[in-house]
Amino acid sequence: MALDTYSTTIAVASIAVSGITIGIGVIGPAIGEGRAVATALSSLAQQPDASATITRTLFVGLAMIESLAIYCFVVSMILIFANPFWDRALT
Amino acid sequence: MRLSPDELIFWQYGFIKLNATIVYTWGLMLVMTVGSKTITSKLSTGLERSHWQNILEIIVTGILKQIEDVGLDQPKKYLGFLGTLFLLIAVANLCIIIPGYEPPTGSLSTTAALALCVFVAVPIFGIEEQGIVNYLKSYTEPTIIMLPFNIISEISRTLALAIRLFGNIMSGSMIVAILLTITPFIFPDLMIVLGLLVGMVQAYIFSILATVYIAAATRTSRSRRKTGV
């Protein structure tokens, strides 16, 4: 019985925390990507000649920003599917 | 639900496992090597060219131009490494339209291996270009205080390369798997189409970031030499 409550607590905590992780962690990168794309669009409108450079820099920057959201996603996936505390709870 | 193709094991003998990642990676390598070997075995310099030669020439010149745009002066020297990275990741990601295939880039071991290749290749190219003393000195720029931060950034960007590619591709296949259980007919296909776009963009980003890192490692001393400082 004690084992059951222990593993249930871990399951509830990991599911809830993974949801919170992805929910809060995506806010910052979303704002950042929006600002980056908006600035890149206005500079594309001002200087269409430099579109190749702007687009490449935009992609690299977006990848950098997006990786923060990806970290949150990977952490939440680890919490749900590969939780390191499961083994301790089950043994 | 599988987190990565590592867990799909085709054949096992003792501790030797043959999982989906290895099988699909070697399959892709076989197809790409044999394909490019057969195409390049009958190259022509005249106006009569095969379609395949045209395709390969477009790909190679496109990659060369991208490398040159980032700021590497001799793109042909780096074409072997960067072009291989781009082509392997792009083909591995685009093959998700084949049923039953799982992208090997959705496994952390593949992406970590690719990122480690970049991690090793950047100092090699840097030392080759500017000598070992100058290269090591570039870690202490602008001041010696920045030394630990430069080393940390070197490691963390390798980690970021691996996790970024893994997370993007893994999330793509996971969304398809989740949607298959909810709305099994149309929406998974749409997500696969989106996955094609994401896979191409990720291949581009991975190789362009490797190019940027190599350019940063090879450029520092040349600009210093130019200004005479």
PDB file of C-alpha atoms in Angstrom:
ATOM      1  CA  MET A   1       0.000   0.000   0.000  1.00  0.00           C
ATOM      2  CA  ALA A   2       2.799   2.361   0.919  1.00  0.00           C
ATOM      3  CA  LEU A   3       4.504   1.496  -2.358  1.00  0.00           C
ATOM      4  CA  ASP A   4       1.329   2.348  -4.221  1.00  0.00           C
ATOM      5  CA  THR A   5       0.992   5.793  -2.713  1.00  0.00           C
ATOM      6  CA  TYR A   6       4.680   6.420  -3.330  1.00  0.00           C
ATOM      7  CA  SER A   7       4.516   5.559  -7.037  1.00  0.00           C
ATOM      8  CA  THR A   8       1.191   7.368  -7.412  1.00  0.00           C
ATOM      9  CA  THR A   9       2.723  10.488  -5.924  1.00  0.00           C
ATOM     10  CA  ILE A  10       5.630  10.230  -8.342  1.00  0.00           C
ATOM     11  CA  ALA A  11       3.307   9.717 -11.307  1.00  0.00           C
ATOM     12  CA  VAL A  12       1.067  12.648 -10.377  1.00  0.00           C
ATOM     13  CA  ALA A  13       4.038  14.899  -9.660  1.00  0.00           C
ATOM     14  CA  SER A  14       5.847  14.061 -12.905  1.00  0.00           C
ATOM     15  CA  ILE A  15       2.756  14.516 -15.088  1.00  0.00           C
ATOM     16  CA  ALA A  16       1.791  17.801 -13.429  1.00  0.00           C
ATOM     17  CA  VAL A  17       5.335  19.137 -13.445  1.00  0.00           C
ATOM     18  CA  SER A  18       5.893  18.184 -17.095  1.00  0.00           C
ATOM     19  CA  GLY A  19       2.783  20.122 -18.036  1.00  0.00           C
ATOM     20  CA  ILE A  20       3.941  23.130 -16.038  1.00  0.00           C
ATOM     21  CA  THR A  21       7.431  22.798 -17.554  1.00  0.00           C
ATOM     22  CA  ILE A  22       6.293  22.970 -21.134  1.00  0.00           C
ATOM     23  CA  GLY A  23       3.615  25.558 -20.396  1.00  0.00           C
ATOM     24  CA  ILE A  24       5.831  28.074 -18.655  1.00  0.00           C
ATOM     25  CA  GLY A  25       8.982  27.244 -20.580  1.00  0.00           C
ATOM     26  CA  VAL A  26       7.425  27.985 -23.948  1.00  0.00           C
ATOM     27  CA  ILE A  27       6.328  31.523 -23.019  1.00  0.00           C
ATOM     28  CA  GLY A  28       9.774  33.082 -23.234  1.00  0.00           C
ATOM     29  CA  PRO A  29      10.877  31.497 -26.522  1.00  0.00           C
ATOM     30  CA  ALA A  30       7.473  32.336 -28.055  1.00  0.00           C
ATOM     31  CA  ILE A  31       7.862  36.027 -27.239  1.00  0.00           C
ATOM     32  CA  GLY A  32      11.469  35.946 -28.422  1.00  0.00           C
ATOM     33  CA  GLU A  33      10.671  34.258 -31.724  1.00  0.00           C
ATOM     34  CA  GLY A  34       7.800  36.634 -32.348  1.00  0.00           C
ATOM     35  CA  ARG A  35      10.008  39.650 -31.808  1.00  0.00           C
ATOM     36  CA  ALA A  36      12.792  38.178 -33.958  1.00  0.00           C
ATOM     37  CA  VAL A  37      10.463  37.425 -36.857  1.00  0.00           C
ATOM     38  CA  ALA A  38       8.794  40.827 -36.614  1.00  0.00           C
ATOM     39  CA  THR A  39      12.136  42.626 -36.709  1.00  0.00           C
ATOM     40  CA  ALA A  40      13.375  40.443 -39.559  1.00  0.00           C
ATOM     41  CA  LEU A  41      10.202  41.170 -41.565  1.00  0.00           C
ATOM     42  CA  SER A  42      10.549  44.915 -41.142  1.00  0.00           C
ATOM     43  CA  SER A  43      14.218  44.801 -42.114  1.00  0.00           C
ATOM     44  CA  LEU A  44      13.312  42.629 -45.124  1.00  0.00           C
ATOM     45  CA  ALA A  45      10.788  45.269 -46.165  1.00  0.00           C
ATOM     46  CA  GLN A  46      13.375  48.018 -45.768  1.00  0.00           C
ATOM     47  CA  GLN A  47      16.262  46.208 -47.465  1.00  0.00           C
ATOM     48  CA  PRO A  48      15.073  43.486 -49.847  1.00  0.00           C
ATOM     49  CA  ASP A  49      18.590  43.247 -51.319  1.00  0.00           C
ATOM     50  CA  ALA A  50      19.986  41.792 -48.112  1.00  0.00           C
ATOM     51  CA  SER A  51      17.279  39.138 -47.935  1.00  0.00           C
ATOM     52  CA  ALA A  52      19.714  36.191 -48.137  1.00  0.00           C
ATOM     53  CA  THR A  53      21.781  37.393 -45.191  1.00  0.00           C
ATOM     54  CA  ILE A  54      18.741  38.381 -43.148  1.00  0.00           C
ATOM     55  CA  THR A  55      17.006  35.060 -43.762  1.00  0.00           C
ATOM     56  CA  ARG A  56      20.073  33.019 -42.838  1.00  0.00           C
ATOM     57  CA  THR A  57      20.700  35.006 -39.682  1.00  0.00           C
ATOM     58  CA  LEU A  58      17.009  34.745 -38.833  1.00  0.00           C
ATOM     59  CA  PHE A  59      17.070  30.965 -39.187  1.00  0.00           C
ATOM     60  CA  VAL A  60      20.166  30.597 -37.047  1.00  0.00           C
ATOM     61  CA  GLY A  61      18.739  32.922 -34.405  1.00  0.00           C
ATOM     62  CA  LEU A  62      15.378  31.169 -34.433  1.00  0.00           C
ATOM     63  CA  ALA A  63      17.141  27.839 -33.951  1.00  0.00           C
ATOM     64  CA  MET A  64      19.003  29.246 -30.961  1.00  0.00           C
ATOM     65  CA  ILE A  65      15.796  30.610 -29.397  1.00  0.00           C
ATOM     66  CA  GLU A  66      13.783  27.547 -30.249  1.00  0.00           C
ATOM     67  CA  SER A  67      16.289  25.244 -28.583  1.00  0.00           C
ATOM     68  CA  LEU A  68      15.192  26.679 -25.215  1.00  0.00           C
ATOM     69  CA  ALA A  69      11.651  25.473 -25.840  1.00  0.00           C
ATOM     70  CA  ILE A  70      13.052  22.166 -27.045  1.00  0.00           C
ATOM     71  CA  TYR A  71      14.944  21.761 -23.770  1.00  0.00           C
ATOM     72  CA  CYS A  72      11.670  22.168 -21.870  1.00  0.00           C
ATOM     73  CA  PHE A  73      10.010  19.650 -24.173  1.00  0.00           C
ATOM     74  CA  VAL A  74      12.791  17.107 -23.690  1.00  0.00           C
ATOM     75  CA  VAL A  75      12.661  17.562 -19.922  1.00  0.00           C
ATOM     76  CA  SER A  76       8.910  16.994 -19.858  1.00  0.00           C
ATOM     77  CA  MET A  77       9.275  13.934 -22.112  1.00  0.00           C
ATOM     78  CA  ILE A  78      11.919  12.546 -19.751  1.00  0.00           C
ATOM     79  CA  LEU A  79       9.591  13.167 -16.798  1.00  0.00           C
ATOM     80  CA  ILE A  80       6.740  11.287 -18.456  1.00  0.00           C
ATOM     81  CA  PHE A  81       8.442   8.461 -20.374  1.00  0.00           C
ATOM     82  CA  ALA A  82      11.869   8.016 -18.814  1.00  0.00           C
ATOM     83  CA  ASN A  83      11.411   9.131 -15.223  1.00  0.00           C
ATOM     84  CA  PRO A  84      14.538   8.157 -13.259  1.00  0.00           C
ATOM     85  CA  PHE A  85      12.509   7.821 -10.036  1.00  0.00           C
ATOM     86  CA  TRP A  86      10.244   5.105 -11.429  1.00  0.00           C
ATOM     87  CA  ASP A  87      12.838   2.396 -10.974  1.00  0.00           C
ATOM     88  CA  ARG A  88      13.373   3.359  -7.374  1.00  0.00           C
ATOM     89  CA  ALA A  89       9.622   3.344  -6.760  1.00  0.00           C
ATOM     90  CA  LEU A  90       9.081  -0.042  -8.386  1.00  0.00           C
ATOM     91  CA  THR A  91      11.931  -1.903  -6.682  1.00  0.00           C
TER      92      THR A  91
ATOM     93  CA  MET B   1       4.982   4.335 -26.972  1.00  0.00           C
ATOM     94  CA  ARG B   2       8.638   4.470 -27.965  1.00  0.00           C
ATOM     95  CA  LEU B   3      10.689   7.539 -27.170  1.00  0.00           C
ATOM     96  CA  SER B   4      13.332   6.739 -29.783  1.00  0.00           C
ATOM     97  CA  PRO B   5      14.066   4.122 -32.467  1.00  0.00           C
ATOM     98  CA  ASP B   6      16.754   2.776 -30.121  1.00  0.00           C
ATOM     99  CA  GLU B   7      14.085   0.748 -28.355  1.00  0.00           C
ATOM    100  CA  LEU B   8      12.957  -1.075 -31.494  1.00  0.00           C
ATOM    101  CA  ILE B   9      15.305  -4.059 -31.589  1.00  0.00           C
ATOM    102  CA  PHE B  10      15.436  -6.197 -34.708  1.00  0.00           C
ATOM    103  CA  TRP B  11      18.010  -8.768 -33.669  1.00  0.00           C
ATOM    104  CA  GLN B  12      19.816  -9.540 -30.457  1.00  0.00           C
ATOM    105  CA  TYR B  13      22.632 -11.925 -29.611  1.00  0.00           C
ATOM    106  CA  GLY B  14      23.817 -11.622 -26.025  1.00  0.00           C
ATOM    107  CA  PHE B  15      24.600  -7.990 -25.400  1.00  0.00           C
ATOM    108  CA  ILE B  16      24.935  -7.195 -29.103  1.00  0.00           C
ATOM    109  CA  LYS B  17      21.760  -5.449 -30.213  1.00  0.00           C
ATOM    110  CA  LEU B  18      20.798  -4.428 -33.701  1.00  0.00           C
ATOM    111  CA  ASN B  19      18.254  -1.667 -33.168  1.00  0.00           C
ATOM    112  CA  ALA B  20      16.307   0.421 -35.643  1.00  0.00           C
ATOM    113  CA  THR B  21      18.700   3.368 -35.395  1.00  0.00           C
ATOM    114  CA  ILE B  22      21.679   1.325 -36.573  1.00  0.00           C
ATOM    115  CA  VAL B  23      19.725  -0.493 -39.272  1.00  0.00           C
ATOM    116  CA  TYR B  24      18.177   2.640 -40.770  1.00  0.00           C
ATOM    117  CA  THR B  25      21.417   4.641 -40.557  1.00  0.00           C
ATOM    118  CA  TRP B  26      23.348   1.943 -42.376  1.00  0.00           C
ATOM    119  CA  GLY B  27      20.530   1.578 -44.887  1.00  0.00           C
ATOM    120  CA  LEU B  28      20.644   5.301 -45.617  1.00  0.00           C
ATOM    121  CA  MET B  29      24.435   5.222 -45.856  1.00  0.00           C
ATOM    122  CA  LEU B  30      24.237   2.308 -48.278  1.00  0.00           C
ATOM    123  CA  VAL B  31      21.620   3.997 -50.471  1.00  0.00           C
ATOM    124  CA  MET B  32      23.465   7.333 -50.521  1.00  0.00           C
ATOM    125  CA  THR B  33      26.926   5.855 -51.137  1.00  0.00           C
ATOM    126  CA  VAL B  34      25.851   3.423 -53.834  1.00  0.00           C
ATOM    127  CA  GLY B  35      23.607   6.049 -55.407  1.00  0.00           C
ATOM    128  CA  SER B  36      26.249   8.750 -55.640  1.00  0.00           C
ATOM    129  CA  LYS B  37      28.862   6.199 -56.754  1.00  0.00           C
ATOM    130  CA  THR B  38      26.712   5.010 -59.651  1.00  0.00           C
ATOM    131  CA  ILE B  39      25.814   8.573 -60.624  1.00  0.00           C
ATOM    132  CA  THR B  40      29.377   9.882 -60.517  1.00  0.00           C
ATOM    133  CA  SER B  41      30.767   6.866 -62.358  1.00  0.00           C
ATOM    134  CA  LYS B  42      29.482   8.230 -65.655  1.00  0.00           C
ATOM    135  CA  LEU B  43      29.918  11.974 -65.375  1.00  0.00           C
ATOM    136  CA  SER B  44      30.052  14.030 -68.542  1.00  0.00           C
ATOM    137  CA  THR B  45      31.531  17.463 -69.110  1.00  0.00           C
ATOM    138  CA  GLY B  46      29.564  18.185 -72.286  1.00  0.00           C
ATOM    139  CA  LEU B  47      26.071  19.542 -72.659  1.00  0.00           C
ATOM    140  CA  GLU B  48      24.543  16.057 -72.675  1.00  0.00           C
ATOM    141  CA  ARG B  49      24.022  15.292 -69.012  1.00  0.00           C
ATOM    142  CA  SER B  50      21.876  12.889 -67.125  1.00  0.00           C
ATOM    143  CA  HIS B  51      19.164  14.193 -64.815  1.00  0.00           C
ATOM    144  CA  TRP B  52      20.937  12.713 -61.824  1.00  0.00           C
ATOM    145  CA  GLN B  53      24.167  14.531 -62.593  1.00  0.00           C
ATOM    146  CA  ASN B  54      22.240  17.796 -62.799  1.00  0.00           C
ATOM    147  CA  ILE B  55      20.595  17.134 -59.433  1.00  0.00           C
ATOM    148  CA  LEU B  56      23.912  16.338 -57.773  1.00  0.00           C
ATOM    149  CA  GLU B  57      25.536  19.415 -59.284  1.00  0.00           C
ATOM    150  CA  ILE B  58      22.712  21.620 -58.026  1.00  0.00           C
ATOM    151  CA  ILE B  59      23.064  20.169 -54.524  1.00  0.00           C
ATOM    152  CA  VAL B  60      26.850  20.464 -54.402  1.00  0.00           C
ATOM    153  CA  THR B  61      27.034  23.996 -55.798  1.00  0.00           C
ATOM    154  CA  GLY B  62      24.201  25.063 -53.494  1.00  0.00           C
ATOM    155  CA  ILE B  63      26.044  23.780 -50.440  1.00  0.00           C
ATOM    156  CA  LEU B  64      29.278  25.403 -51.652  1.00  0.00           C
ATOM    157  CA  LYS B  65      27.539  28.741 -52.048  1.00  0.00           C
ATOM    158  CA  GLN B  66      25.949  28.545 -48.605  1.00  0.00           C
ATOM    159  CA  ILE B  67      29.320  27.754 -46.996  1.00  0.00           C
ATOM    160  CA  GLU B  68      30.930  30.647 -48.837  1.00  0.00           C
ATOM    161  CA  ASP B  69      28.140  33.032 -47.788  1.00  0.00           C
ATOM    162  CA  VAL B  70      28.772  32.321 -44.128  1.00  0.00           C
ATOM    163  CA  GLY B  71      32.351  33.509 -44.502  1.00  0.00           C
ATOM    164  CA  LEU B  72      34.646  30.573 -45.214  1.00  0.00           C
ATOM    165  CA  ASP B  73      36.995  31.490 -48.041  1.00  0.00           C
ATOM    166  CA  GLN B  74      37.777  28.023 -49.371  1.00  0.00           C
ATOM    167  CA  PRO B  75      34.424  26.231 -49.272  1.00  0.00           C
ATOM    168  CA  LYS B  76      35.756  23.169 -51.102  1.00  0.00           C
ATOM    169  CA  LYS B  77      37.968  22.328 -48.144  1.00  0.00           C
ATOM    170  CA  TYR B  78      34.978  22.104 -45.820  1.00  0.00           C
ATOM    171  CA  LEU B  79      32.528  20.647 -48.339  1.00  0.00           C
ATOM    172  CA  GLY B  80      33.334  17.071 -47.391  1.00  0.00           C
ATOM    173  CA  PHE B  81      32.446  17.484 -43.737  1.00  0.00           C
ATOM    174  CA  LEU B  82      29.603  20.005 -43.857  1.00  0.00           C
ATOM    175  CA  GLY B  83      28.018  18.582 -46.982  1.00  0.00           C
ATOM    176  CA  THR B  84      28.025  15.102 -45.470  1.00  0.00           C
ATOM    177  CA  LEU B  85      26.355  16.383 -42.303  1.00  0.00           C
ATOM    178  CA  PHE B  86      23.676  18.209 -44.268  1.00  0.00           C
ATOM    179  CA  LEU B  87      22.953  15.386 -46.697  1.00  0.00           C
ATOM    180  CA  LEU B  88      22.803  12.681 -44.028  1.00  0.00           C
ATOM    181  CA  ILE B  89      20.445  14.653 -41.780  1.00  0.00           C
ATOM    182  CA  ALA B  90      18.306  15.872 -44.678  1.00  0.00           C
ATOM    183  CA  VAL B  91      17.890  12.410 -46.210  1.00  0.00           C
ATOM    184  CA  ALA B  92      17.289  10.839 -42.788  1.00  0.00           C
ATOM    185  CA  ASN B  93      14.564  13.389 -42.059  1.00  0.00           C
ATOM    186  CA  LEU B  94      12.955  13.362 -45.493  1.00  0.00           C
ATOM    187  CA  CYS B  95      12.625   9.579 -45.604  1.00  0.00           C
ATOM    188  CA  ILE B  96       9.777   9.734 -43.050  1.00  0.00           C
ATOM    189  CA  ILE B  97       7.397   9.595 -46.025  1.00  0.00           C
ATOM    190  CA  ILE B  98       8.390   5.929 -46.378  1.00  0.00           C
ATOM    191  CA  PRO B  99       5.957   3.830 -44.309  1.00  0.00           C
ATOM    192  CA  GLY B 100       7.519   1.880 -41.452  1.00  0.00           C
ATOM    193  CA  TYR B 101      10.609   4.054 -41.413  1.00  0.00           C
ATOM    194  CA  GLU B 102      11.695   5.843 -38.279  1.00  0.00           C
ATOM    195  CA  PRO B 103      14.220   8.661 -38.590  1.00  0.00           C
ATOM    196  CA  PRO B 104      17.528   7.711 -36.920  1.00  0.00           C
ATOM    197  CA  THR B 105      17.964  11.412 -36.100  1.00  0.00           C
ATOM    198  CA  GLY B 106      15.129  10.948 -33.597  1.00  0.00           C
ATOM    199  CA  SER B 107      17.553   9.025 -31.398  1.00  0.00           C
ATOM    200  CA  LEU B 108      19.791  10.897 -29.010  1.00  0.00           C
ATOM    201  CA  SER B 109      22.749   8.635 -29.793  1.00  0.00           C
ATOM    202  CA  THR B 110      22.773   9.633 -33.483  1.00  0.00           C
ATOM    203  CA  THR B 111      22.482  13.339 -32.827  1.00  0.00           C
ATOM    204  CA  ALA B 112      25.061  13.185 -30.030  1.00  0.00           C
ATOM    205  CA  ALA B 113      27.467  11.441 -32.412  1.00  0.00           C
ATOM    206  CA  LEU B 114      26.920  14.105 -35.080  1.00  0.00           C
ATOM    207  CA  ALA B 115      27.356  16.905 -32.537  1.00  0.00           C
ATOM    208  CA  LEU B 116      30.547  15.270 -31.257  1.00  0.00           C
ATOM    209  CA  CYS B 117      31.852  15.228 -34.835  1.00  0.00           C
ATOM    210  CA  VAL B 118      31.325  18.998 -34.944  1.00  0.00           C
ATOM    211  CA  PHE B 119      32.883  19.339 -31.480  1.00  0.00           C
ATOM    212  CA  VAL B 120      36.036  17.571 -32.708  1.00  0.00           C
ATOM    213  CA  ALA B 121      36.113  19.105 -36.169  1.00  0.00           C
ATOM    214  CA  VAL B 122      35.992  22.743 -35.054  1.00  0.00           C
ATOM    215  CA  PRO B 123      39.367  22.673 -33.192  1.00  0.00           C
ATOM    216  CA  ILE B 124      40.927  20.575 -35.964  1.00  0.00           C
ATOM    217  CA  PHE B 125      40.003  23.106 -38.636  1.00  0.00           C
ATOM    218  CA  GLY B 126      40.917  25.977 -36.330  1.00  0.00           C
ATOM    219  CA  ILE B 127      44.376  24.569 -35.535  1.00  0.00           C
ATOM    220  CA  GLU B 128      44.951  23.711 -39.188  1.00  0.00           C
ATOM    221  CA  GLU B 129      44.133  27.261 -40.189  1.00  0.00           C
ATOM    222  CA  GLN B 130      45.939  29.307 -37.534  1.00  0.00           C
ATOM    223  CA  GLY B 131      48.311  27.018 -35.617  1.00  0.00           C
ATOM    224  CA  ILE B 132      47.833  25.512 -32.201  1.00  0.00           C
ATOM    225  CA  VAL B 133      49.153  28.460 -30.190  1.00  0.00           C
ATOM    226  CA  ASN B 134      46.996  31.016 -31.932  1.00  0.00           C
ATOM    227  CA  TYR B 135      43.982  28.750 -31.693  1.00  0.00           C
ATOM    228  CA  LEU B 136      44.394  28.211 -27.971  1.00  0.00           C
ATOM    229  CA  LYS B 137      44.979  31.909 -27.581  1.00  0.00           C
ATOM    230  CA  SER B 138      41.597  32.584 -29.165  1.00  0.00           C
ATOM    231  CA  TYR B 139      39.985  31.075 -26.052  1.00  0.00           C
ATOM    232  CA  THR B 140      41.388  33.911 -23.950  1.00  0.00           C
ATOM    233  CA  GLU B 141      39.816  36.629 -26.068  1.00  0.00           C
ATOM    234  CA  PRO B 142      38.990  39.366 -25.208  1.00  0.00           C
ATOM    235  CA  THR B 143      40.545  38.827 -21.751  1.00  0.00           C
ATOM    236  CA  ILE B 144      41.852  35.860 -19.784  1.00  0.00           C
ATOM    237  CA  ILE B 145      38.789  36.094 -17.512  1.00  0.00           C
ATOM    238  CA  MET B 146      36.651  34.809 -20.379  1.00  0.00           C
ATOM    239  CA  LEU B 147      38.566  31.504 -20.581  1.00  0.00           C
ATOM    240  CA  PRO B 148      36.165  29.349 -18.519  1.00  0.00           C
ATOM    241  CA  PHE B 149      33.140  30.903 -20.211  1.00  0.00           C
ATOM    242  CA  ASN B 150      34.554  30.189 -23.660  1.00  0.00           C
ATOM    243  CA  ILE B 151      35.143  26.570 -22.694  1.00  0.00           C
ATOM    244  CA  ILE B 152      31.632  26.286 -21.221  1.00  0.00           C
ATOM    245  CA  SER B 153      30.126  27.760 -24.374  1.00  0.00           C
ATOM    246  CA  GLU B 154      32.062  25.246 -26.474  1.00  0.00           C
ATOM    247  CA  ILE B 155      30.536  22.359 -24.513  1.00  0.00           C
ATOM    248  CA  SER B 156      27.051  23.785 -24.151  1.00  0.00           C
ATOM    249  CA  ARG B 157      26.683  24.521 -27.848  1.00  0.00           C
ATOM    250  CA  THR B 158      27.586  20.911 -28.619  1.00  0.00           C
ATOM    251  CA  LEU B 159      24.873  19.809 -26.202  1.00  0.00           C
ATOM    252  CA  ALA B 160      22.467  22.272 -27.790  1.00  0.00           C
ATOM    253  CA  LEU B 161      23.203  20.939 -31.295  1.00  0.00           C
ATOM    254  CA  ALA B 162      22.438  17.384 -30.190  1.00  0.00           C
ATOM    255  CA  ILE B 163      19.317  18.168 -28.144  1.00  0.00           C
ATOM    256  CA  ARG B 164      17.869  20.530 -30.757  1.00  0.00           C
ATOM    257  CA  LEU B 165      17.937  18.019 -33.587  1.00  0.00           C
ATOM    258  CA  PHE B 166      16.805  15.173 -31.329  1.00  0.00           C
ATOM    259  CA  GLY B 167      13.964  17.171 -29.794  1.00  0.00           C
ATOM    260  CA  ASN B 168      12.605  18.434 -33.082  1.00  0.00           C
ATOM    261  CA  ILE B 169      12.584  15.079 -34.858  1.00  0.00           C
ATOM    262  CA  MET B 170      11.436  13.121 -31.795  1.00  0.00           C
ATOM    263  CA  SER B 171       8.584  15.539 -31.195  1.00  0.00           C
ATOM    264  CA  GLY B 172       7.536  15.175 -34.836  1.00  0.00           C
ATOM    265  CA  SER B 173       7.285  11.394 -34.711  1.00  0.00           C
ATOM    266  CA  MET B 174       5.684  11.515 -31.251  1.00  0.00           C
ATOM    267  CA  ILE B 175       2.964  13.932 -32.392  1.00  0.00           C
ATOM    268  CA  VAL B 176       2.209  11.620 -35.321  1.00  0.00           C
ATOM    269  CA  ALA B 177       2.023   8.641 -32.938  1.00  0.00           C
ATOM    270  CA  ILE B 178      -0.298  10.490 -30.560  1.00  0.00           C
ATOM    271  CA  LEU B 179      -2.542  11.735 -33.372  1.00  0.00           C
ATOM    272  CA  LEU B 180      -2.755   8.203 -34.800  1.00  0.00           C
ATOM    273  CA  THR B 181      -4.549   7.108 -31.639  1.00  0.00           C
ATOM    274  CA  ILE B 182      -6.941  10.088 -31.652  1.00  0.00           C
ATOM    275  CA  THR B 183      -7.739  11.000 -35.275  1.00  0.00           C
ATOM    276  CA  PRO B 184      -6.224   8.232 -37.348  1.00  0.00           C
ATOM    277  CA  PHE B 185      -6.887   9.293 -40.933  1.00  0.00           C
ATOM    278  CA  ILE B 186      -6.111  12.852 -42.078  1.00  0.00           C
ATOM    279  CA  PHE B 187      -4.287  14.743 -39.369  1.00  0.00           C
ATOM    280  CA  PRO B 188      -1.244  12.451 -38.999  1.00  0.00           C
ATOM    281  CA  ASP B 189      -0.553  13.001 -42.708  1.00  0.00           C
ATOM    282  CA  LEU B 190      -0.664  16.755 -42.257  1.00  0.00           C
ATOM    283  CA  MET B 191       1.752  16.474 -39.348  1.00  0.00           C
ATOM    284  CA  ILE B 192       4.070  14.330 -41.494  1.00  0.00           C
ATOM    285  CA  VAL B 193       4.030  17.074 -44.143  1.00  0.00           C
ATOM    286  CA  LEU B 194       4.937  19.560 -41.412  1.00  0.00           C
ATOM    287  CA  GLY B 195       7.609  17.107 -40.256  1.00  0.00           C
ATOM    288  CA  LEU B 196       9.170  17.180 -43.748  1.00  0.00           C
ATOM    289  CA  LEU B 197       9.497  20.959 -43.492  1.00  0.00           C
ATOM    290  CA  VAL B 198      10.841  20.810 -39.940  1.00  0.00           C
ATOM    291  CA  GLY B 199      13.313  18.085 -40.900  1.00  0.00           C
ATOM    292  CA  MET B 200      14.667  20.111 -43.820  1.00  0.00           C
ATOM    293  CA  VAL B 201      14.958  23.255 -41.695  1.00  0.00           C
ATOM    294  CA  GLN B 202      16.729  21.318 -38.940  1.00  0.00           C
ATOM    295  CA  ALA B 203      19.212  19.806 -41.404  1.00  0.00           C
ATOM    296  CA  TYR B 204      19.903  23.299 -42.723  1.00  0.00           C
ATOM    297  CA  ILE B 205      20.280  24.735 -39.234  1.00  0.00           C
ATOM    298  CA  PHE B 206      22.565  21.944 -38.035  1.00  0.00           C
ATOM    299  CA  SER B 207      24.952  22.339 -40.955  1.00  0.00           C
ATOM    300  CA  ILE B 208      24.819  26.143 -40.981  1.00  0.00           C
ATOM    301  CA  LEU B 209      25.585  26.238 -37.246  1.00  0.00           C
ATOM    302  CA  ALA B 210      28.530  23.887 -37.783  1.00  0.00           C
ATOM    303  CA  THR B 211      29.683  26.211 -40.577  1.00  0.00           C
ATOM    304  CA  VAL B 212      29.351  29.251 -38.331  1.00  0.00           C
ATOM    305  CA  TYR B 213      31.357  27.544 -35.578  1.00  0.00           C
ATOM    306  CA  ILE B 214      34.106  26.539 -38.000  1.00  0.00           C
ATOM    307  CA  ALA B 215      34.143  30.038 -39.475  1.00  0.00           C
ATOM    308  CA  ALA B 216      34.473  31.521 -36.002  1.00  0.00           C
ATOM    309  CA  ALA B 217      37.352  29.158 -35.182  1.00  0.00           C
ATOM    310  CA  THR B 218      39.254  29.844 -38.401  1.00  0.00           C
ATOM    311  CA  ARG B 219      38.582  33.545 -38.783  1.00  0.00           C
ATOM    312  CA  THR B 220      39.879  35.135 -35.599  1.00  0.00           C
ATOM    313  CA  SER B 221      43.568  35.164 -36.397  1.00  0.00           C
ATOM    314  CA  ARG B 222      43.160  36.214 -40.007  1.00  0.00           C
ATOM    315  CA  SER B 223      41.280  39.354 -39.071  1.00  0.00           C
ATOM    316  CA  ARG B 224      43.914  39.987 -36.421  1.00  0.00           C
ATOM    317  CA  ARG B 225      46.658  39.587 -39.012  1.00  0.00           C
ATOM    318  CA  LYS B 226      44.868  41.924 -41.380  1.00  0.00           C
ATOM    319  CA  THR B 227      44.632  44.688 -38.833  1.00  0.00           C
ATOM    320  CA  GLY B 228      48.226  44.025 -37.783  1.00  0.00           C
ATOM    321  CA  VAL B 229      47.456  43.805 -34.064  1.00  0.00           C
TER     322      VAL B 229
END
